[in-house]
Coordinates of C-alpha atoms and ligand atoms in Angstrom, one line a residue:
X27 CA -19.5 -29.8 12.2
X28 CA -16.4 -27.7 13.6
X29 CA -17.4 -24.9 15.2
X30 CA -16.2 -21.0 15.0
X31 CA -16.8 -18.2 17.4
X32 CA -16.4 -14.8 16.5
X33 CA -16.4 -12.2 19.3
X34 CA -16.6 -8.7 17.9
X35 CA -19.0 -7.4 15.2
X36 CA -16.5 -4.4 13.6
X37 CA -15.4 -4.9 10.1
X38 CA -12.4 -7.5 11.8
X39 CA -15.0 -10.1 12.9
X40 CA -17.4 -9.3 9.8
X41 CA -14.7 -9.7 7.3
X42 CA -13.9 -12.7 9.0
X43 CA -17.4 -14.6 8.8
X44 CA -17.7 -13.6 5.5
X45 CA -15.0 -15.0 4.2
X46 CA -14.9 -18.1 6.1
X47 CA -18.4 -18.7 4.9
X48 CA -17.2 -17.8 1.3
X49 CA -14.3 -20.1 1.1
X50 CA -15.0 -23.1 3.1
X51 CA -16.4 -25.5 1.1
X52 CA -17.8 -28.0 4.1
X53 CA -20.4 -26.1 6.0
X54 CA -18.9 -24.4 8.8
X55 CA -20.8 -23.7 12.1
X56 CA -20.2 -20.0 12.5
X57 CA -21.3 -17.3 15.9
X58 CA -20.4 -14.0 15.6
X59 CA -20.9 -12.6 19.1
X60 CA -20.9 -8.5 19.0
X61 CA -21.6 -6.5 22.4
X62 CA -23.6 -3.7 20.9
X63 CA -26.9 -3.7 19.1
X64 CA -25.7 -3.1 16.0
X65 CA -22.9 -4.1 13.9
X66 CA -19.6 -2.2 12.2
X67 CA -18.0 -1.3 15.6
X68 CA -16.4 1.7 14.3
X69 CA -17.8 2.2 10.8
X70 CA -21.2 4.0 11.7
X71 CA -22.7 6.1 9.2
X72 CA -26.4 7.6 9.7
X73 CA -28.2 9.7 7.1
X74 CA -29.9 12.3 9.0
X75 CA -31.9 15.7 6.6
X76 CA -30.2 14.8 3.7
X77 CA -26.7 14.4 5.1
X78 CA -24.8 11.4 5.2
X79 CA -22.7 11.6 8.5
X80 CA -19.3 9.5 9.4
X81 CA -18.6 8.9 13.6
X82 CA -15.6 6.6 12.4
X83 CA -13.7 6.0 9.1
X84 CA -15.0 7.8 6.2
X85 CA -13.0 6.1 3.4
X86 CA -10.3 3.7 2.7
X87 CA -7.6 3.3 1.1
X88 CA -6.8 1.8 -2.6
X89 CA -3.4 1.2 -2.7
X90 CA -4.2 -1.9 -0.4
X91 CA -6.9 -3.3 -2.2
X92 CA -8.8 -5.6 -0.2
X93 CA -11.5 -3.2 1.0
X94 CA -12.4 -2.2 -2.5
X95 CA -12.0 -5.7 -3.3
X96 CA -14.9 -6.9 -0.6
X97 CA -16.9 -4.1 -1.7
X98 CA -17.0 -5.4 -5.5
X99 CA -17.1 -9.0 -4.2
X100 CA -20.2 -8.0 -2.6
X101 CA -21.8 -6.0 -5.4
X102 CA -21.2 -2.6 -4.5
X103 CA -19.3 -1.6 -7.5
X104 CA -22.3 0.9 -8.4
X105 CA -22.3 2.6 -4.9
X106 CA -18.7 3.5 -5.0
X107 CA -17.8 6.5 -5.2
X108 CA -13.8 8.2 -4.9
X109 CA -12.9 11.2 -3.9
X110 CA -13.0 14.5 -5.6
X111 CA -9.7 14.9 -6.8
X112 CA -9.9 17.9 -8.7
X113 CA -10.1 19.4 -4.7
X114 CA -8.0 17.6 -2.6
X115 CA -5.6 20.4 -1.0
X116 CA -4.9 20.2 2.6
X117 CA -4.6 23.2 4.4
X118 CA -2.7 23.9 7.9
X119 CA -3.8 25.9 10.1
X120 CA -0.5 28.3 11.2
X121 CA -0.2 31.8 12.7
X122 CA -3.7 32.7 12.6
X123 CA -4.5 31.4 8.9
X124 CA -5.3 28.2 6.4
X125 CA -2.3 27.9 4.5
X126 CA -2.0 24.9 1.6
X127 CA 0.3 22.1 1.7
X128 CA 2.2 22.6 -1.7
X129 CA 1.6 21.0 -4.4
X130 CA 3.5 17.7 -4.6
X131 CA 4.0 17.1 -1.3
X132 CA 4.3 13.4 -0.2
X133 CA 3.2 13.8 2.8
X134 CA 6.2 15.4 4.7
X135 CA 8.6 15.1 1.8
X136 CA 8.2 17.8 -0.8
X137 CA 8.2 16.4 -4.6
X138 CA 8.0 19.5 -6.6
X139 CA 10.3 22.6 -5.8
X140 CA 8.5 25.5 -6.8
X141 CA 5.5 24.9 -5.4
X142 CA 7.4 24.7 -2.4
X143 CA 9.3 27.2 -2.4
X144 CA 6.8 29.6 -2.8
X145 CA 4.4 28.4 0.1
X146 CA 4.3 30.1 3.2
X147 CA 3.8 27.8 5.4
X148 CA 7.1 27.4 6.3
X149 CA 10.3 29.8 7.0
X150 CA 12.9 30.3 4.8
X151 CA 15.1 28.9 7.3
X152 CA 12.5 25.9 7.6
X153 CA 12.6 25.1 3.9
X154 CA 16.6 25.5 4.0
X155 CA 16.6 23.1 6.7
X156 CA 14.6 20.7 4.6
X157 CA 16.3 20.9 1.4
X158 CA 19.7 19.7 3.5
X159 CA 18.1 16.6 3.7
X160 CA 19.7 15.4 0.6
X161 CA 23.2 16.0 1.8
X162 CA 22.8 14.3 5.1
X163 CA 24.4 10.8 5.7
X164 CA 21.8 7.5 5.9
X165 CA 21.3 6.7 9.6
X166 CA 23.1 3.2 9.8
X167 CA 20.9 1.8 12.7
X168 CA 18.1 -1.0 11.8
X169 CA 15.9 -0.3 15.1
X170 CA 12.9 1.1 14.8
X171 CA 12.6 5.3 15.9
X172 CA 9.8 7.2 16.3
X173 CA 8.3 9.8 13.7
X174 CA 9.3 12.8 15.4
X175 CA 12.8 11.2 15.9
X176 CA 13.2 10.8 12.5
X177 CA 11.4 14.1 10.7
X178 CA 13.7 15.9 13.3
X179 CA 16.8 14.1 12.2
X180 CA 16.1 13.9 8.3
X181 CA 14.1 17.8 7.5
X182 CA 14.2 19.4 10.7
X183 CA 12.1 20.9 13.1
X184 CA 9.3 22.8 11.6
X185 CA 8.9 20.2 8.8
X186 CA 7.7 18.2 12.3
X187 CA 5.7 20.8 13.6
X188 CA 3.7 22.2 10.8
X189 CA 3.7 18.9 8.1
X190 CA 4.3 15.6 9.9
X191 CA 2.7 15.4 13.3
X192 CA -0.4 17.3 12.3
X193 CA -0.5 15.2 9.1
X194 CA 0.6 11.9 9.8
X195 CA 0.6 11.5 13.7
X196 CA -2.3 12.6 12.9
X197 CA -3.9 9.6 11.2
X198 CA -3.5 7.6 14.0
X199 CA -3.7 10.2 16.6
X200 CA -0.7 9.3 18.0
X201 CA 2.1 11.4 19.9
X202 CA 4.9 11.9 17.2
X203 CA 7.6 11.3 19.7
X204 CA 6.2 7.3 20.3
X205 CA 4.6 6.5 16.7
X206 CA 6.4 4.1 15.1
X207 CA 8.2 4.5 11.7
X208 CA 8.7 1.0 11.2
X209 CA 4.6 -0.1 11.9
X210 CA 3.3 3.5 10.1
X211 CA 5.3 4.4 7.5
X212 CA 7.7 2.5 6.6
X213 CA 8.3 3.4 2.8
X214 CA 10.2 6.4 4.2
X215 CA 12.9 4.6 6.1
X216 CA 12.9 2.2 2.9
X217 CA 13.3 5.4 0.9
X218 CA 16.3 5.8 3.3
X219 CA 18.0 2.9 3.4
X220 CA 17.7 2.1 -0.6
X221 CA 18.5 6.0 -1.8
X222 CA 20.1 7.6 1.3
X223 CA 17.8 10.3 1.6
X224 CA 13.9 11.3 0.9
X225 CA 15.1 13.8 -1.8
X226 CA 17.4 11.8 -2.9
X227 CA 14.5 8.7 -3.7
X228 CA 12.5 11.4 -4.9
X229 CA 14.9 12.6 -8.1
X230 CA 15.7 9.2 -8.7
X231 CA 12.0 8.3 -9.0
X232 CA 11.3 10.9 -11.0
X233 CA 14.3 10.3 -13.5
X234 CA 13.1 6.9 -13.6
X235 CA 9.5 7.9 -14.5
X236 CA 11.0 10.5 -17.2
X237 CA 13.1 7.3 -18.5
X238 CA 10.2 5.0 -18.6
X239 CA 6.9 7.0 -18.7
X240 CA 3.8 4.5 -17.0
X241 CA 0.4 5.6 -16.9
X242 CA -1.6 4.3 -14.4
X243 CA -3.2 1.5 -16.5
X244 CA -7.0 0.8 -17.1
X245 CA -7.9 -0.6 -13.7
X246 CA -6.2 2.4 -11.7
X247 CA -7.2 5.2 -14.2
X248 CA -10.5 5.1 -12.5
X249 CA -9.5 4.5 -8.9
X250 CA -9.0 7.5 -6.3
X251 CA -6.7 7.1 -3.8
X252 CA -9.7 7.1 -1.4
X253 CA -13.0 5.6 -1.6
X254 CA -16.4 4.9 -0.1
X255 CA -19.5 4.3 -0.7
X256 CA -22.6 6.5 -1.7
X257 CA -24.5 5.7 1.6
X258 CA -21.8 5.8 4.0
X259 CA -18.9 3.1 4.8
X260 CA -22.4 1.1 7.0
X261 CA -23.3 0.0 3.2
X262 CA -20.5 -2.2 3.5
X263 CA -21.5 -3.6 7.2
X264 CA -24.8 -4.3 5.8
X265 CA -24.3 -6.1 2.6
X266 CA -21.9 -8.2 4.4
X267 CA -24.2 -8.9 7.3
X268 CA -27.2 -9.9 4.4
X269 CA -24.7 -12.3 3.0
X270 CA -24.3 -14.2 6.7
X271 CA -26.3 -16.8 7.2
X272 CA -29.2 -16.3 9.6
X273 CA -28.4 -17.2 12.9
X274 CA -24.9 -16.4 12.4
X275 CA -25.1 -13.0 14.6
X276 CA -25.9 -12.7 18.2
X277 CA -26.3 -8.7 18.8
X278 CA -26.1 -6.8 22.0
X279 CA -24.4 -9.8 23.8
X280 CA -21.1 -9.9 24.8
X281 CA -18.0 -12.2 26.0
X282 CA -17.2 -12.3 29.6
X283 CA -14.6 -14.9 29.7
X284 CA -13.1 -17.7 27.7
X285 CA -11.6 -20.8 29.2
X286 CA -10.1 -23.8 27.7
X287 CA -12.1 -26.9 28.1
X288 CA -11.6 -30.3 26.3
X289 CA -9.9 -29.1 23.8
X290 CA -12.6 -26.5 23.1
X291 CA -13.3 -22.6 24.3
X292 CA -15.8 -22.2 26.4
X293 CA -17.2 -18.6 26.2
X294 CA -19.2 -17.1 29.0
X295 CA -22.2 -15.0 28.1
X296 CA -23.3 -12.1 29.5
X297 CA -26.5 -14.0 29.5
X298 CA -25.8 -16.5 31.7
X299 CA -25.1 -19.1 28.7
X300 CA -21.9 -20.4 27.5
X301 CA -21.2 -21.1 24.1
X302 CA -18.5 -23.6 22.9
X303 CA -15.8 -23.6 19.8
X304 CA -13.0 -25.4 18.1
X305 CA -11.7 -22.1 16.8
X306 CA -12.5 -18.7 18.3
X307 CA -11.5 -15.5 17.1
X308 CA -10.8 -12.6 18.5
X309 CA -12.1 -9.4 17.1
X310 CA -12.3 -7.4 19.6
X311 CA -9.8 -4.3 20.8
X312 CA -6.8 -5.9 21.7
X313 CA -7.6 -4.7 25.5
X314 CA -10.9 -6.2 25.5
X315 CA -9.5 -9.4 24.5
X316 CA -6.6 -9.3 26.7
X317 CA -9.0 -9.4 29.8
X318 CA -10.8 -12.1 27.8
X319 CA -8.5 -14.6 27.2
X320 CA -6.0 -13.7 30.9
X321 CA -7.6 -17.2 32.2
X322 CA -6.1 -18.8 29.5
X323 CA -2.7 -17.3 29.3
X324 CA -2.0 -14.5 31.1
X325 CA 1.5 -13.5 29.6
X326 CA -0.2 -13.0 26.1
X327 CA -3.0 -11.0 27.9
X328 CA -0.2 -8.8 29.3
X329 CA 1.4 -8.2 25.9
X330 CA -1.9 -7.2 24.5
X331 CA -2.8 -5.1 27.5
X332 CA 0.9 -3.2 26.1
X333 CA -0.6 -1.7 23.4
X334 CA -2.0 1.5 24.5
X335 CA -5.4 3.1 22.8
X336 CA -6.0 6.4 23.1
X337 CA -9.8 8.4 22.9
X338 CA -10.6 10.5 20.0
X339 CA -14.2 11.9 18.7
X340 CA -16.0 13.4 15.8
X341 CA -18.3 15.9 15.5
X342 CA -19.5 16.6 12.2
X343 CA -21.8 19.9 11.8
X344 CA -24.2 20.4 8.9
X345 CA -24.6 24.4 7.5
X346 CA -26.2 26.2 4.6
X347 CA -23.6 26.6 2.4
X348 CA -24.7 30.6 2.3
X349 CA -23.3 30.8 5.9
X350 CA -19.9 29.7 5.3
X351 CA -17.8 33.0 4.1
X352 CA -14.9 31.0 2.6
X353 CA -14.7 28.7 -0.3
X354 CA -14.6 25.0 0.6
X355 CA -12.1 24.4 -1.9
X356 CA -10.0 21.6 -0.4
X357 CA -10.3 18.1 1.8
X358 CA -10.2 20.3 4.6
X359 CA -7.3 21.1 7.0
X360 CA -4.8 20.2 10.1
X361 CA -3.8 21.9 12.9
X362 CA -0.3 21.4 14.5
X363 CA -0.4 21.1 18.2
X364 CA 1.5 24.5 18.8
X365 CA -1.2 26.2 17.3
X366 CA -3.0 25.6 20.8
X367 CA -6.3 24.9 19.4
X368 CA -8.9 22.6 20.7
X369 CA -8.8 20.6 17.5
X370 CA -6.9 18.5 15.3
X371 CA -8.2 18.4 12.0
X372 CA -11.5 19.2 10.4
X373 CA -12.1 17.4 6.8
X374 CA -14.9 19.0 4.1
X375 CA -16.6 16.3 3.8
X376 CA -19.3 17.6 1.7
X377 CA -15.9 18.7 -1.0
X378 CA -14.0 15.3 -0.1
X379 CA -16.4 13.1 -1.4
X380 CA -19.8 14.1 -3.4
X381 CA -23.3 13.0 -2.0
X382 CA -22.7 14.0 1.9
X383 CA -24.4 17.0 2.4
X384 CA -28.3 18.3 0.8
X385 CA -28.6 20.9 -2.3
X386 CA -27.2 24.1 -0.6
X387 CA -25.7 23.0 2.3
X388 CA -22.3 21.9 3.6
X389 CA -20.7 18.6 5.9
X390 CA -17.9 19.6 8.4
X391 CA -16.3 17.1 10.6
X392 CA -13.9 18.1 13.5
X393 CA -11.7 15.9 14.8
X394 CA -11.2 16.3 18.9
X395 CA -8.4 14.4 21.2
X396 CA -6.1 12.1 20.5
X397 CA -3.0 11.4 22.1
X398 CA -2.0 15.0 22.8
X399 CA -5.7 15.7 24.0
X400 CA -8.1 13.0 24.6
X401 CA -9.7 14.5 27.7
X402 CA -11.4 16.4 25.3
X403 CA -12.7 13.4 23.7
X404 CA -14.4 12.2 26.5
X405 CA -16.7 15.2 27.2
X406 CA -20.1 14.7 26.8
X407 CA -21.5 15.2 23.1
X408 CA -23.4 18.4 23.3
X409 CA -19.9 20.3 25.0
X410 CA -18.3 18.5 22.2
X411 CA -20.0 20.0 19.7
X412 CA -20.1 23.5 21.5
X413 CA -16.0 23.3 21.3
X414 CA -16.4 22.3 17.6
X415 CA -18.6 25.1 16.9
X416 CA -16.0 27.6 18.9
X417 CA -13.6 26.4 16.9
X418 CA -15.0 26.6 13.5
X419 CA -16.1 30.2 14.4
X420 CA -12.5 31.0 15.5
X421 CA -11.0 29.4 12.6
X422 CA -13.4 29.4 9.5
X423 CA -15.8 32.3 10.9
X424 CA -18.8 29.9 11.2
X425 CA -21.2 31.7 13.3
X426 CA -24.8 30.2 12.2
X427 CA -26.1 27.7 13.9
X428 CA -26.1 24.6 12.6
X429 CA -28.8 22.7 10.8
X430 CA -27.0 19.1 12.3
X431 CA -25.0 18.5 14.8
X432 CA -23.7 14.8 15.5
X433 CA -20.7 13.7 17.9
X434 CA -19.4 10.6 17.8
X435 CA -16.8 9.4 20.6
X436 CA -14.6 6.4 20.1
X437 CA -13.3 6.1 23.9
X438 CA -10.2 3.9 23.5
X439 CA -10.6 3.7 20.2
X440 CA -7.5 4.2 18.2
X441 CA -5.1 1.6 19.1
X442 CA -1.2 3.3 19.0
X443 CA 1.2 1.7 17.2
X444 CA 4.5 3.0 19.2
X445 CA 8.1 2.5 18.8
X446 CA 9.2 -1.2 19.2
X447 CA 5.1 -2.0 18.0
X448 CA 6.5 -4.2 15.4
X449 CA 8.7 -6.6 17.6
X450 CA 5.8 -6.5 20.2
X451 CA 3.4 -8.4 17.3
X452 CA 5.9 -11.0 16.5
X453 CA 5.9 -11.7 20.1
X454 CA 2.1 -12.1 20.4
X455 CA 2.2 -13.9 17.2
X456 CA 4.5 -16.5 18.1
X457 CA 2.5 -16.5 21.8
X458 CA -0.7 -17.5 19.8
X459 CA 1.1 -20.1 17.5
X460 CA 1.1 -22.0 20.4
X461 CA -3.0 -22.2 21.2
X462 CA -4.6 -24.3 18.5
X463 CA -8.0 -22.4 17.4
X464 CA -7.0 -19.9 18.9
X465 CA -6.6 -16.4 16.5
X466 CA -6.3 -12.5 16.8
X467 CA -7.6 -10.2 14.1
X468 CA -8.4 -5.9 14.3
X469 CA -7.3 -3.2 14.1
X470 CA -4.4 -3.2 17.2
X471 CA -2.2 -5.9 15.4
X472 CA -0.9 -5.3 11.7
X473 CA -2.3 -2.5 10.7
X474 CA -5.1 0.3 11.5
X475 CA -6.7 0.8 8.7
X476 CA -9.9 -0.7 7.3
X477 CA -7.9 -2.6 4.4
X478 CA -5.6 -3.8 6.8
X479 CA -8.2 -5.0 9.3
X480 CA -9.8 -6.8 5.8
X481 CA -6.7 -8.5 5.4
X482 CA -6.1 -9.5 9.1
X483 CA -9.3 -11.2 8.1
X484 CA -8.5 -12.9 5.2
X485 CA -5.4 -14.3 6.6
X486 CA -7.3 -16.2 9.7
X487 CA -10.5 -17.4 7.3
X488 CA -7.9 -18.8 5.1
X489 CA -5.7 -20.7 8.1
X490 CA -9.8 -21.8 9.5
X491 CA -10.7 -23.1 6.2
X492 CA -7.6 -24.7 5.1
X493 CA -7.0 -26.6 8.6
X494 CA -10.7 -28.2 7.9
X495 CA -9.1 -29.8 4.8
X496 CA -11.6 -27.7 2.4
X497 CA -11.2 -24.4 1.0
X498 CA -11.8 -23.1 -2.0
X499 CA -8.9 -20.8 -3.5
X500 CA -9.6 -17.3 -2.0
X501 CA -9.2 -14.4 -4.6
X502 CA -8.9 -11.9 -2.2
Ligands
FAD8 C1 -12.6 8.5 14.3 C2 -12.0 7.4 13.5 C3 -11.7 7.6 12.1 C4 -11.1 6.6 11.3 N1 -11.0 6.9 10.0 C5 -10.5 5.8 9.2 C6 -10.6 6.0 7.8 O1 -11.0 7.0 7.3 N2 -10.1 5.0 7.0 C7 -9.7 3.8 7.6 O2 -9.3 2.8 6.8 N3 -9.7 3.6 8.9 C8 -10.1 4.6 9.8 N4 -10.2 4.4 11.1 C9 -9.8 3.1 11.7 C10 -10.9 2.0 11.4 O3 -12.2 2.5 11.6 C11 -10.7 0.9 12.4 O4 -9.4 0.4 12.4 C12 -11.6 -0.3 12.1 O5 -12.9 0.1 11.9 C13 -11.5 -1.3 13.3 O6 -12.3 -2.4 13.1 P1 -12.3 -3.6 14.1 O7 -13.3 -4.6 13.7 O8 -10.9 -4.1 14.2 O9 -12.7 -3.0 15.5 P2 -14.0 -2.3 16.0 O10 -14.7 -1.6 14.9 O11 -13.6 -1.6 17.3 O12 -14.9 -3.6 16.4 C14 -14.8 -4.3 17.6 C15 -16.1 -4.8 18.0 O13 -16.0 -5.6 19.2 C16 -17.2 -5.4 20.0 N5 -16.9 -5.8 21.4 C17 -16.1 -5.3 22.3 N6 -16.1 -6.0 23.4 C18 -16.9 -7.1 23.2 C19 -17.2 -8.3 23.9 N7 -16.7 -8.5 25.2 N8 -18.0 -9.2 23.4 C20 -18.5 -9.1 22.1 N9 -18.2 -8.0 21.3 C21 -17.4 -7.0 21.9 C22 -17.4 -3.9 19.9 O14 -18.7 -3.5 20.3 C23 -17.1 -3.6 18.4 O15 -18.2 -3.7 17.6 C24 -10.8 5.4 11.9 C25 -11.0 5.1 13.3 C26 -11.6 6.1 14.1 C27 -11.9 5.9 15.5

């Protein structure tokens, strides 16, 4: 019987197992290796007083649809739950106060004027500068440039300041002057290069829409752009980790070192024992695998050590909804750098998504460092949640104490997908071409989201299954 390691327990090497056991239709011999004594990696939800409390991700996204997808696939469908739409506004926090994104905004690109034009979050000369965008010429060059290189260039300034670093640097908690437009967003630069501008692909859109009216159809009617699940994203570890076969998972032991014996990995143990594979996969950060694999070829473990990950953390903080003046009436709000807060973001969780927070109380989660800031991330968990108290008291004039307090730090945990990340990948991809059985799959690679890690997934089962000359169809 062939056999598979796995090394790394997030959602990567889960979604992996899962669907290699799913699809294979001779039994495969599968380990899934994870350091910790638990498994999710990054998804960890814990329901604590009545709360149910994200350290990681706290939703995906539907417009990929294989995490959806793996949830109904494993019988979720009643525990999902979107989120609530009817309050989704963003705030930013700017010169001392919350102010909403418009209406209509596409992220950084404004799709509805008025609305616009009447918000105060940016100048008049701002919003000038932004509505020029439709006269300027398309940038001719194919090479990748970085978000702040091309929100500067295309709507100016304080479009970069107030909307797009705080809002989409933000995501990854990346620098805007090294994120990459090609690897994060690349439907603007598409926008670009098909229409000539953002405005530009926006009217056009719309007069194509007024032309041909579409609604969103019977299976999307129902879908928010956002989901998760009633108990916390961890419902989706667990039901996966029920459907692995026993003996599949070996918790709170980790790879030392892989070498290339026979035709077969040999991975060392922490334990002192050595496990052997025809196929091994690795799920781990792309740093953790680079010093894992540097026996075996150490220019690919110097390409992966390229990609940088910077620390961020979470703390989310639990009130009585009596001791919070102002109305929770959004998703929650982003704080541009210049601002000179301690903070990035902070999301209502309790308002995002329903069944977070007890009868009378509220869910706040602060997000600290990044790549602006991670020092902060790495304090210790009670100063963490000091700052975020500071900072809610500053900002929303919290001054109870809270009724739960959790911090979460991901040290090294959000992989940064600079400028050039995209040529970078095809390198490693074509480096690990050339290792039979051997395969790369998380978060660092193709995409950072949970979706994407689900489909990094997919793609390797498929290419383990098929290469054992049995597979069923995947309907992924
Ligand atoms: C604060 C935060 C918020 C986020 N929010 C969202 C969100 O809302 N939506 C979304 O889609 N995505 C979000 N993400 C991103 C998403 O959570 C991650 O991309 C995804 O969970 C990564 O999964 P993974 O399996 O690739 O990696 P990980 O979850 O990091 O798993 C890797 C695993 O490898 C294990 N490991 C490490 N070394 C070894 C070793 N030597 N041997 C064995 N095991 C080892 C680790 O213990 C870990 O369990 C967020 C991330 C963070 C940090």
């Amino acid at each position: 019987m062939r056999k598979i390691a796995i090394v790394g327990g997030g959602i990567s090497g889960l979604a992996t197992a899962f669907y290699l056991q799913e699809y294979a239709l001779r039994p495969l011999d599968i380990t899934l290796i994870e350091r910790a004594p638990r498994l999710g990696g990054k998804i960890a939800s814990a329901q604590e007083s009545g709360f149910v409390v994200e350290g990681g991700p706290d939703s995906f996204l539907t417009r990929k649809p294989s995490a959806l997808a793996l949830c109904r696939h494993l019988g979720l469908n009643d525990d999902l739950i979107g989120c609530n739409d009817s309050k989704k506004t963003t705030y930013v926090w700017s010169g001392g106060q919350l102010h909403p994104l418009p209406e209509g905004m596409m992220l950084m690109a404004p799709t509805m004027a008025l609305p616009f034009l009447r918000s105060r979050l940016i100048s008049w000369t701002g919003k000038a500068r932004m509505g020029m965008e439709a006269l300027l010429p398309q940038r001719r060059a194919n090479d990748d440039e970085s978000l702040a290189g091309f929100v500067r260039r295309r709507l100016g300034q304080e479009a970069l300041d107030k909307i797009a670093a705080p809002l989409m640097a933000g995501i990854f908690a990346a620098d805007p002057e090294r994120l990459s437009m090609q690897s994060a967003f690349p439907i603007f630069l598409e926008m670009e290069r098909k229409h000539g501008g953002l405005l530009r692909a926006i009217l056009r859109q719309k007069r194509a829409q007024q032309r041909s009216p579409v609604g969103p159809g019977p299976e999307n009617a129902s879908r928010s752009m956002f989901m998760t699940l009633r108990g916390g994203l961890q419902q989706l570890v667990d039901a996966i980790a029920a459907r692995l076969h026993p003996q599949t998972v070996l918790l709170d032991r980790h790879a030392l070192g892989v070498a290339r014996v026979h035709e077969r990995y040999r991975i060392l143990l922490n334990d002192g024992s050595a496990l052997y594979a025809d196929e091994i996969v690795f799920a781990t950060p792309s740093y953790v695998t680079a010093d894992l694999i540097r026996e075996i070829d150490p220019a690919l473990a110097l390409k992966l050590r390229g990609i940088r990950h910077v620390s961020t953390a979470t703390v989310s903080l639990g009130f009585h909804s009596r001791d919070i003046a102002r109305p929770l009436d959004g998703s929650g709000f982003v704080v541009p750098r210049n601002e000179n807060r301690q903070i990035t973001a902070c999301s209502w969780s309790s308002t995002k998504f329903n069944h977070r927070a007890p009868e009378g109380c509220a869910l706040l989660r602060v997000f600290v460092g990044g790549a602006r800031a991670e020092a902060l991330a790495e304090q210790d968990g009670a100063a963490l949640v000091d700052l975020a108290r500071r900072e809610l008291r500053a900002i929303l004039g919290i001054t109870a104490t809270p009724v739960l307090a959790k911090a979460y730090r991901w040290r090294k945990g959000n992989p940064q997908y600079d400028v050039g990340h995209q040529a970078r990948i095809a390198e490693i991809d074509e480096i690990v071409a050339w290792h039979p059985g051997l395969h790369l799959a998380g978060a660092a690679y193709h995409g950072a989201g949970i979706p994407d890690c689900i489909d990094d997934a997919v793609k390797v089962a498929r290419f383990i299954a098929q290469k054992t000359g049995a597979s069923r169809e995947m309907a992924v």
